Amino acid sequence: MDSNDTADPIEDIPIISQGSDNPVHCPICSESFSCDKSFFKHKMTHSSDYRVYDMERNSRTFKVHVRIYTCDICEKVFRSLTTYEKHRKVRHTKEGYICPRCGKIFKDVKYMRIHMRTHSGERPYECNMCEKTFTRSIILRQHMQTHQKIGSHKCEFCAKSYKRMEDLQRHYEVH
């Protein structure tokens, strides 16, 4: 082996053939195994594709080996292959969720569904004071501020108050 080569510490873990009376112990996490085959599979969990967590159940602490998937582009870590693959498709390609009516592309299916309301005319959020309807709940919440008698955003320098924070911020330019 070249002096520049680095040895894989996982490969260096010996597999010692022992009977079930003498279990094999992992030198990294101390977990014990009754057969070589189980230990061989276990030692792979100590590679960089796994994380080891301490878990407590019934007053007993034990180690849990969780497979992780790391994006080679942005290094974000995922615990599920499905989530990792969706991330790669949506964040690192031009693919995404395509509106079937106009072709607009969305990174998240949730935003595409909201967008679809512009085509269907669906406005599921209704003001209980004036019966106006809205496509998104945040827009309804902003609208509800127009029904307030007194503004909840008060100026700290004078007695004026405003229903919307944007209006108070504009007022602060006067002071």
PDB file of C-alpha atoms in Angstrom:
ATOM      1  CA  MET A   1       0.000   0.000   0.000  1.00  0.00           C
ATOM      2  CA  ASP A   2       1.211   3.504  -0.875  1.00  0.00           C
ATOM      3  CA  SER A   3       1.906   5.888   2.023  1.00  0.00           C
ATOM      4  CA  ASN A   4      -0.647   8.256   0.442  1.00  0.00           C
ATOM      5  CA  ASP A   5      -3.436   5.662   0.562  1.00  0.00           C
ATOM      6  CA  THR A   6      -5.785   5.855   3.515  1.00  0.00           C
ATOM      7  CA  ALA A   7      -7.091   2.649   5.008  1.00  0.00           C
ATOM      8  CA  ASP A   8     -10.811   2.272   5.552  1.00  0.00           C
ATOM      9  CA  PRO A   9     -11.266   1.710   9.317  1.00  0.00           C
ATOM     10  CA  ILE A  10     -14.407  -0.342   8.654  1.00  0.00           C
ATOM     11  CA  GLU A  11     -12.512  -2.789   6.480  1.00  0.00           C
ATOM     12  CA  ASP A  12      -9.959  -3.183   9.283  1.00  0.00           C
ATOM     13  CA  ILE A  13     -12.555  -4.544  11.735  1.00  0.00           C
ATOM     14  CA  PRO A  14     -11.737  -8.240  11.950  1.00  0.00           C
ATOM     15  CA  ILE A  15     -14.408 -10.898  11.685  1.00  0.00           C
ATOM     16  CA  ILE A  16     -13.532 -13.563  14.177  1.00  0.00           C
ATOM     17  CA  SER A  17     -15.356 -16.805  13.664  1.00  0.00           C
ATOM     18  CA  GLN A  18     -16.837 -17.800  16.986  1.00  0.00           C
ATOM     19  CA  GLY A  19     -19.668 -20.028  18.084  1.00  0.00           C
ATOM     20  CA  SER A  20     -22.922 -18.785  19.575  1.00  0.00           C
ATOM     21  CA  ASP A  21     -21.440 -19.311  23.065  1.00  0.00           C
ATOM     22  CA  ASN A  22     -18.892 -16.572  22.326  1.00  0.00           C
ATOM     23  CA  PRO A  23     -20.653 -13.697  20.551  1.00  0.00           C
ATOM     24  CA  VAL A  24     -18.743 -11.314  18.286  1.00  0.00           C
ATOM     25  CA  HIS A  25     -18.519  -7.789  19.741  1.00  0.00           C
ATOM     26  CA  CYS A  26     -18.263  -4.726  17.551  1.00  0.00           C
ATOM     27  CA  PRO A  27     -15.184  -2.761  18.629  1.00  0.00           C
ATOM     28  CA  ILE A  28     -16.839   0.527  17.607  1.00  0.00           C
ATOM     29  CA  CYS A  29     -20.220   0.386  19.369  1.00  0.00           C
ATOM     30  CA  SER A  30     -19.886  -2.760  21.546  1.00  0.00           C
ATOM     31  CA  GLU A  31     -23.000  -4.379  20.071  1.00  0.00           C
ATOM     32  CA  SER A  32     -22.752  -8.153  20.158  1.00  0.00           C
ATOM     33  CA  PHE A  33     -23.673 -10.717  17.496  1.00  0.00           C
ATOM     34  CA  SER A  34     -24.182 -14.446  17.649  1.00  0.00           C
ATOM     35  CA  CYS A  35     -22.940 -15.067  14.106  1.00  0.00           C
ATOM     36  CA  ASP A  36     -20.373 -13.672  11.699  1.00  0.00           C
ATOM     37  CA  LYS A  37     -22.947 -12.906   9.017  1.00  0.00           C
ATOM     38  CA  SER A  38     -24.891 -10.557  11.301  1.00  0.00           C
ATOM     39  CA  PHE A  39     -21.703  -8.826  12.377  1.00  0.00           C
ATOM     40  CA  PHE A  40     -20.555  -8.448   8.768  1.00  0.00           C
ATOM     41  CA  LYS A  41     -23.844  -6.678   7.875  1.00  0.00           C
ATOM     42  CA  HIS A  42     -23.604  -4.595  11.045  1.00  0.00           C
ATOM     43  CA  LYS A  43     -20.096  -3.302  10.405  1.00  0.00           C
ATOM     44  CA  MET A  44     -21.361  -1.614   7.222  1.00  0.00           C
ATOM     45  CA  THR A  45     -23.485   0.621   9.466  1.00  0.00           C
ATOM     46  CA  HIS A  46     -20.314   2.291  10.659  1.00  0.00           C
ATOM     47  CA  SER A  47     -19.603   3.704   7.201  1.00  0.00           C
ATOM     48  CA  SER A  48     -20.265   7.354   6.375  1.00  0.00           C
ATOM     49  CA  ASP A  49     -23.683   6.343   4.997  1.00  0.00           C
ATOM     50  CA  TYR A  50     -24.975   5.676   8.518  1.00  0.00           C
ATOM     51  CA  ARG A  51     -25.391   7.614  11.748  1.00  0.00           C
ATOM     52  CA  VAL A  52     -25.473   6.014  15.171  1.00  0.00           C
ATOM     53  CA  TYR A  53     -27.896   7.372  17.775  1.00  0.00           C
ATOM     54  CA  ASP A  54     -28.388   6.417  21.405  1.00  0.00           C
ATOM     55  CA  MET A  55     -31.994   5.466  22.039  1.00  0.00           C
ATOM     56  CA  GLU A  56     -33.659   4.774  25.348  1.00  0.00           C
ATOM     57  CA  ARG A  57     -36.573   2.396  25.752  1.00  0.00           C
ATOM     58  CA  ASN A  58     -37.873   0.767  28.950  1.00  0.00           C
ATOM     59  CA  SER A  59     -35.001   2.279  30.967  1.00  0.00           C
ATOM     60  CA  ARG A  60     -32.482   0.632  28.609  1.00  0.00           C
ATOM     61  CA  THR A  61     -30.145   2.522  26.322  1.00  0.00           C
ATOM     62  CA  PHE A  62     -29.101   1.006  23.038  1.00  0.00           C
ATOM     63  CA  LYS A  63     -27.564   2.161  19.772  1.00  0.00           C
ATOM     64  CA  VAL A  64     -29.667   2.669  16.643  1.00  0.00           C
ATOM     65  CA  HIS A  65     -27.999   2.678  13.226  1.00  0.00           C
ATOM     66  CA  VAL A  66     -29.840   4.879  10.748  1.00  0.00           C
ATOM     67  CA  ARG A  67     -29.050   4.889   7.036  1.00  0.00           C
ATOM     68  CA  ILE A  68     -28.566   8.397   5.681  1.00  0.00           C
ATOM     69  CA  TYR A  69     -28.453   9.773   2.156  1.00  0.00           C
ATOM     70  CA  THR A  70     -26.260  12.790   1.499  1.00  0.00           C
ATOM     71  CA  CYS A  71     -26.814  15.006  -1.527  1.00  0.00           C
ATOM     72  CA  ASP A  72     -23.501  15.200  -3.384  1.00  0.00           C
ATOM     73  CA  ILE A  73     -24.412  18.665  -4.703  1.00  0.00           C
ATOM     74  CA  CYS A  74     -25.492  20.606  -1.578  1.00  0.00           C
ATOM     75  CA  GLU A  75     -24.537  18.092   1.158  1.00  0.00           C
ATOM     76  CA  LYS A  76     -28.023  18.119   2.706  1.00  0.00           C
ATOM     77  CA  VAL A  77     -28.677  14.890   4.636  1.00  0.00           C
ATOM     78  CA  PHE A  78     -31.839  12.754   4.381  1.00  0.00           C
ATOM     79  CA  ARG A  79     -33.028   9.744   6.361  1.00  0.00           C
ATOM     80  CA  SER A  80     -35.253   8.428   3.578  1.00  0.00           C
ATOM     81  CA  LEU A  81     -34.292   7.433   0.038  1.00  0.00           C
ATOM     82  CA  THR A  82     -37.634   8.737  -1.261  1.00  0.00           C
ATOM     83  CA  THR A  83     -37.094  12.182   0.288  1.00  0.00           C
ATOM     84  CA  TYR A  84     -33.520  12.268  -1.005  1.00  0.00           C
ATOM     85  CA  GLU A  85     -34.615  11.405  -4.558  1.00  0.00           C
ATOM     86  CA  LYS A  86     -37.398  14.029  -4.465  1.00  0.00           C
ATOM     87  CA  HIS A  87     -34.873  16.615  -3.253  1.00  0.00           C
ATOM     88  CA  ARG A  88     -32.489  15.815  -6.112  1.00  0.00           C
ATOM     89  CA  LYS A  89     -35.268  16.015  -8.707  1.00  0.00           C
ATOM     90  CA  VAL A  90     -36.847  19.212  -7.436  1.00  0.00           C
ATOM     91  CA  ARG A  91     -33.828  21.202  -6.217  1.00  0.00           C
ATOM     92  CA  HIS A  92     -31.101  20.204  -8.635  1.00  0.00           C
ATOM     93  CA  THR A  93     -32.857  19.717 -11.942  1.00  0.00           C
ATOM     94  CA  LYS A  94     -35.253  21.825 -13.965  1.00  0.00           C
ATOM     95  CA  GLU A  95     -37.928  19.276 -13.157  1.00  0.00           C
ATOM     96  CA  GLY A  96     -40.671  19.837 -10.651  1.00  0.00           C
ATOM     97  CA  TYR A  97     -44.436  19.866 -10.551  1.00  0.00           C
ATOM     98  CA  ILE A  98     -45.918  21.164 -13.795  1.00  0.00           C
ATOM     99  CA  CYS A  99     -49.286  22.880 -13.952  1.00  0.00           C
ATOM    100  CA  PRO A 100     -51.319  20.940 -16.534  1.00  0.00           C
ATOM    101  CA  ARG A 101     -53.225  24.088 -17.554  1.00  0.00           C
ATOM    102  CA  CYS A 102     -50.423  26.600 -18.194  1.00  0.00           C
ATOM    103  CA  GLY A 103     -47.146  24.672 -17.882  1.00  0.00           C
ATOM    104  CA  LYS A 104     -45.749  26.712 -14.995  1.00  0.00           C
ATOM    105  CA  ILE A 105     -43.244  24.686 -12.930  1.00  0.00           C
ATOM    106  CA  PHE A 106     -43.339  24.517  -9.133  1.00  0.00           C
ATOM    107  CA  LYS A 107     -40.713  23.089  -6.806  1.00  0.00           C
ATOM    108  CA  ASP A 108     -43.348  21.920  -4.309  1.00  0.00           C
ATOM    109  CA  VAL A 109     -46.681  20.243  -5.051  1.00  0.00           C
ATOM    110  CA  LYS A 110     -48.325  22.380  -2.334  1.00  0.00           C
ATOM    111  CA  TYR A 111     -47.633  25.583  -4.277  1.00  0.00           C
ATOM    112  CA  MET A 112     -48.828  24.031  -7.519  1.00  0.00           C
ATOM    113  CA  ARG A 113     -52.148  23.161  -5.848  1.00  0.00           C
ATOM    114  CA  ILE A 114     -52.530  26.753  -4.653  1.00  0.00           C
ATOM    115  CA  HIS A 115     -51.710  27.959  -8.162  1.00  0.00           C
ATOM    116  CA  MET A 116     -54.347  25.640  -9.653  1.00  0.00           C
ATOM    117  CA  ARG A 117     -56.976  27.733  -7.862  1.00  0.00           C
ATOM    118  CA  THR A 118     -56.255  30.561 -10.309  1.00  0.00           C
ATOM    119  CA  HIS A 119     -57.502  28.287 -13.099  1.00  0.00           C
ATOM    120  CA  SER A 120     -60.437  26.728 -11.261  1.00  0.00           C
ATOM    121  CA  GLY A 121     -61.671  29.890  -9.557  1.00  0.00           C
ATOM    122  CA  GLU A 122     -61.658  28.057  -6.210  1.00  0.00           C
ATOM    123  CA  ARG A 123     -61.489  30.482  -3.281  1.00  0.00           C
ATOM    124  CA  PRO A 124     -61.815  28.320  -0.147  1.00  0.00           C
ATOM    125  CA  TYR A 125     -61.058  31.018   2.448  1.00  0.00           C
ATOM    126  CA  GLU A 126     -64.051  33.252   3.247  1.00  0.00           C
ATOM    127  CA  CYS A 127     -64.185  36.336   5.464  1.00  0.00           C
ATOM    128  CA  ASN A 128     -66.890  35.849   8.086  1.00  0.00           C
ATOM    129  CA  MET A 129     -67.519  39.601   8.246  1.00  0.00           C
ATOM    130  CA  CYS A 130     -67.983  40.610   4.601  1.00  0.00           C
ATOM    131  CA  GLU A 131     -68.098  37.266   2.718  1.00  0.00           C
ATOM    132  CA  LYS A 132     -65.128  38.106   0.486  1.00  0.00           C
ATOM    133  CA  THR A 133     -63.243  34.982  -0.564  1.00  0.00           C
ATOM    134  CA  PHE A 134     -59.545  34.292  -1.060  1.00  0.00           C
ATOM    135  CA  THR A 135     -57.310  31.630  -2.576  1.00  0.00           C
ATOM    136  CA  ARG A 136     -54.874  31.548   0.362  1.00  0.00           C
ATOM    137  CA  SER A 137     -55.323  31.707   4.134  1.00  0.00           C
ATOM    138  CA  ILE A 138     -52.556  34.308   4.561  1.00  0.00           C
ATOM    139  CA  ILE A 139     -54.415  36.721   2.283  1.00  0.00           C
ATOM    140  CA  LEU A 140     -57.587  36.231   4.344  1.00  0.00           C
ATOM    141  CA  ARG A 141     -55.633  36.988   7.553  1.00  0.00           C
ATOM    142  CA  GLN A 142     -54.271  40.189   6.010  1.00  0.00           C
ATOM    143  CA  HIS A 143     -57.783  41.121   4.851  1.00  0.00           C
ATOM    144  CA  MET A 144     -59.200  40.602   8.368  1.00  0.00           C
ATOM    145  CA  GLN A 145     -57.064  43.519   9.572  1.00  0.00           C
ATOM    146  CA  THR A 146     -59.182  45.877   7.441  1.00  0.00           C
ATOM    147  CA  HIS A 147     -62.160  45.133   9.704  1.00  0.00           C
ATOM    148  CA  GLN A 148     -60.409  46.265  12.886  1.00  0.00           C
ATOM    149  CA  LYS A 149     -61.770  49.504  14.365  1.00  0.00           C
ATOM    150  CA  ILE A 150     -58.475  50.452  16.026  1.00  0.00           C
ATOM    151  CA  GLY A 151     -55.114  49.672  14.604  1.00  0.00           C
ATOM    152  CA  SER A 152     -53.076  47.199  16.610  1.00  0.00           C
ATOM    153  CA  HIS A 153     -49.785  48.703  15.361  1.00  0.00           C
ATOM    154  CA  LYS A 154     -49.139  51.788  17.506  1.00  0.00           C
ATOM    155  CA  CYS A 155     -46.483  54.428  16.937  1.00  0.00           C
ATOM    156  CA  GLU A 156     -44.086  54.685  19.880  1.00  0.00           C
ATOM    157  CA  PHE A 157     -43.542  58.420  19.265  1.00  0.00           C
ATOM    158  CA  CYS A 158     -47.122  59.709  18.926  1.00  0.00           C
ATOM    159  CA  ALA A 159     -50.727  58.574  19.479  1.00  0.00           C
ATOM    160  CA  LYS A 160     -51.336  57.265  15.957  1.00  0.00           C
ATOM    161  CA  SER A 161     -52.126  53.605  15.314  1.00  0.00           C
ATOM    162  CA  TYR A 162     -52.445  51.578  12.144  1.00  0.00           C
ATOM    163  CA  LYS A 163     -54.170  48.368  11.149  1.00  0.00           C
ATOM    164  CA  ARG A 164     -51.258  47.235   9.006  1.00  0.00           C
ATOM    165  CA  MET A 165     -47.578  47.085   9.954  1.00  0.00           C
ATOM    166  CA  GLU A 166     -46.643  48.377   6.501  1.00  0.00           C
ATOM    167  CA  ASP A 167     -48.618  51.570   7.173  1.00  0.00           C
ATOM    168  CA  LEU A 168     -46.908  52.064  10.554  1.00  0.00           C
ATOM    169  CA  GLN A 169     -43.502  51.608   8.940  1.00  0.00           C
ATOM    170  CA  ARG A 170     -44.381  54.224   6.319  1.00  0.00           C
ATOM    171  CA  HIS A 171     -45.525  56.556   9.156  1.00  0.00           C
ATOM    172  CA  TYR A 172     -42.175  56.155  10.950  1.00  0.00           C
ATOM    173  CA  GLU A 173     -40.520  57.907   8.014  1.00  0.00           C
ATOM    174  CA  VAL A 174     -42.283  61.100   9.208  1.00  0.00           C
ATOM    175  CA  HIS A 175     -40.540  61.036  12.594  1.00  0.00           C
TER     176      HIS A 175
END
